[in-house]
Amino acid sequence: MDDFLLVVAAFLILNVGAGLIRVARGPSPADRMLAAQLFGTTGVAILLVLAQATHTPGLRDVALVFALLAVVVSVAFVKRGWVRAARSLEEESDGEAGP
């Protein structure tokens, strides 16, 4: 069973590699954000699978911390995008007001 879990962990690592391609080639910031969320989710899954395969309960704690950090990063990214969108709307409306 442990060998199967190690194969699953290797597959998840390949999944992160596919996400790296999306980050590099993503046509929009939203695609990049989703790839970053993929990193967080996959990282947690890898740690949980390795914790089970190696019988190391400390990895579960690290996975929990990674899950919390992934949420914080997602919220920060959305907030940053929201502020940028508001600024671009202000600039557009200022340009139309004119004298």
CSV table of C-alpha atoms in Angstrom, one decimal:
chain,number,residue,atom,x,y,z
A,1,MET,CA,0.0,0.0,0.0
A,2,ASP,CA,2.9,2.4,0.8
A,3,ASP,CA,4.2,1.9,-2.8
A,4,PHE,CA,0.9,2.9,-4.2
A,5,LEU,CA,0.8,6.1,-2.0
A,6,LEU,CA,4.3,7.0,-3.2
A,7,VAL,CA,3.1,6.6,-6.9
A,8,VAL,CA,0.2,8.9,-6.1
A,9,ALA,CA,2.5,11.5,-4.6
A,10,ALA,CA,4.7,11.3,-7.7
A,11,PHE,CA,1.6,11.9,-9.9
A,12,LEU,CA,0.6,14.9,-7.7
A,13,ILE,CA,4.1,16.3,-8.2
A,14,LEU,CA,3.6,16.0,-12.0
A,15,ASN,CA,0.4,17.9,-11.5
A,16,VAL,CA,2.3,20.7,-9.9
A,17,GLY,CA,4.6,20.7,-13.0
A,18,ALA,CA,1.6,21.2,-15.2
A,19,GLY,CA,0.5,24.1,-13.0
A,20,LEU,CA,3.9,25.7,-13.5
A,21,ILE,CA,3.3,25.7,-17.2
A,22,ARG,CA,0.0,27.4,-16.7
A,23,VAL,CA,1.6,30.1,-14.5
A,24,ALA,CA,4.2,30.8,-17.2
A,25,ARG,CA,1.8,30.8,-20.1
A,26,GLY,CA,-1.5,31.9,-18.4
A,27,PRO,CA,-3.3,34.4,-20.6
A,28,SER,CA,-4.9,36.2,-17.6
A,29,PRO,CA,-4.1,36.8,-14.0
A,30,ALA,CA,-7.1,34.7,-13.1
A,31,ASP,CA,-5.5,31.7,-14.7
A,32,ARG,CA,-2.4,32.3,-12.7
A,33,MET,CA,-4.4,32.6,-9.5
A,34,LEU,CA,-6.1,29.3,-10.2
A,35,ALA,CA,-2.7,27.7,-10.8
A,36,ALA,CA,-1.4,29.1,-7.5
A,37,GLN,CA,-4.5,27.6,-5.8
A,38,LEU,CA,-3.6,24.3,-7.5
A,39,PHE,CA,-0.1,24.5,-5.9
A,40,GLY,CA,-1.7,25.0,-2.5
A,41,THR,CA,-4.2,22.2,-2.8
A,42,THR,CA,-1.7,19.8,-4.4
A,43,GLY,CA,1.0,20.6,-1.9
A,44,VAL,CA,-1.4,19.7,0.9
A,45,ALA,CA,-2.4,16.5,-0.8
A,46,ILE,CA,1.2,15.5,-1.4
A,47,LEU,CA,2.0,16.1,2.3
A,48,LEU,CA,-1.0,14.1,3.5
A,49,VAL,CA,-0.2,11.2,1.2
A,50,LEU,CA,3.4,11.2,2.3
A,51,ALA,CA,2.4,11.4,5.9
A,52,GLN,CA,0.3,8.3,5.4
A,53,ALA,CA,2.9,6.4,3.4
A,54,THR,CA,5.8,7.2,5.8
A,55,HIS,CA,3.8,7.1,9.0
A,56,THR,CA,5.0,10.6,9.9
A,57,PRO,CA,2.2,12.4,11.7
A,58,GLY,CA,4.1,15.7,11.8
A,59,LEU,CA,3.5,16.1,8.0
A,60,ARG,CA,-0.2,16.4,8.7
A,61,ASP,CA,0.5,19.5,10.8
A,62,VAL,CA,2.6,21.0,8.0
A,63,ALA,CA,-0.2,20.2,5.5
A,64,LEU,CA,-2.7,22.1,7.8
A,65,VAL,CA,-0.4,25.2,7.8
A,66,PHE,CA,0.0,25.0,4.0
A,67,ALA,CA,-3.8,24.9,3.7
A,68,LEU,CA,-4.2,28.0,5.8
A,69,LEU,CA,-1.5,29.8,3.9
A,70,ALA,CA,-3.2,28.9,0.6
A,71,VAL,CA,-6.4,30.6,1.7
A,72,VAL,CA,-4.5,33.7,2.8
A,73,VAL,CA,-2.7,33.9,-0.5
A,74,SER,CA,-6.0,33.6,-2.4
A,75,VAL,CA,-7.6,36.3,-0.4
A,76,ALA,CA,-4.6,38.6,-0.9
A,77,PHE,CA,-4.7,38.0,-4.6
A,78,VAL,CA,-8.4,38.7,-4.9
A,79,LYS,CA,-8.0,41.9,-2.8
A,80,ARG,CA,-5.1,43.1,-5.0
A,81,GLY,CA,-7.1,42.5,-8.1
A,82,TRP,CA,-10.1,44.3,-6.7
A,83,VAL,CA,-8.1,47.4,-5.8
A,84,ARG,CA,-6.5,47.4,-9.3
A,85,ALA,CA,-10.0,47.1,-10.9
A,86,ALA,CA,-11.3,50.0,-8.8
A,87,ARG,CA,-8.3,52.2,-9.8
A,88,SER,CA,-8.7,51.5,-13.5
A,89,LEU,CA,-12.4,52.4,-13.2
A,90,GLU,CA,-11.5,55.7,-11.5
A,91,GLU,CA,-9.0,56.5,-14.2
A,92,GLU,CA,-11.5,55.8,-17.0
A,93,SER,CA,-14.2,58.0,-15.3
A,94,ASP,CA,-11.7,60.8,-14.8
A,95,GLY,CA,-10.7,60.7,-18.4
A,96,GLU,CA,-14.3,61.0,-19.5
A,97,ALA,CA,-15.3,63.9,-17.2
A,98,GLY,CA,-13.2,66.5,-19.0
A,99,PRO,CA,-13.6,70.3,-18.5
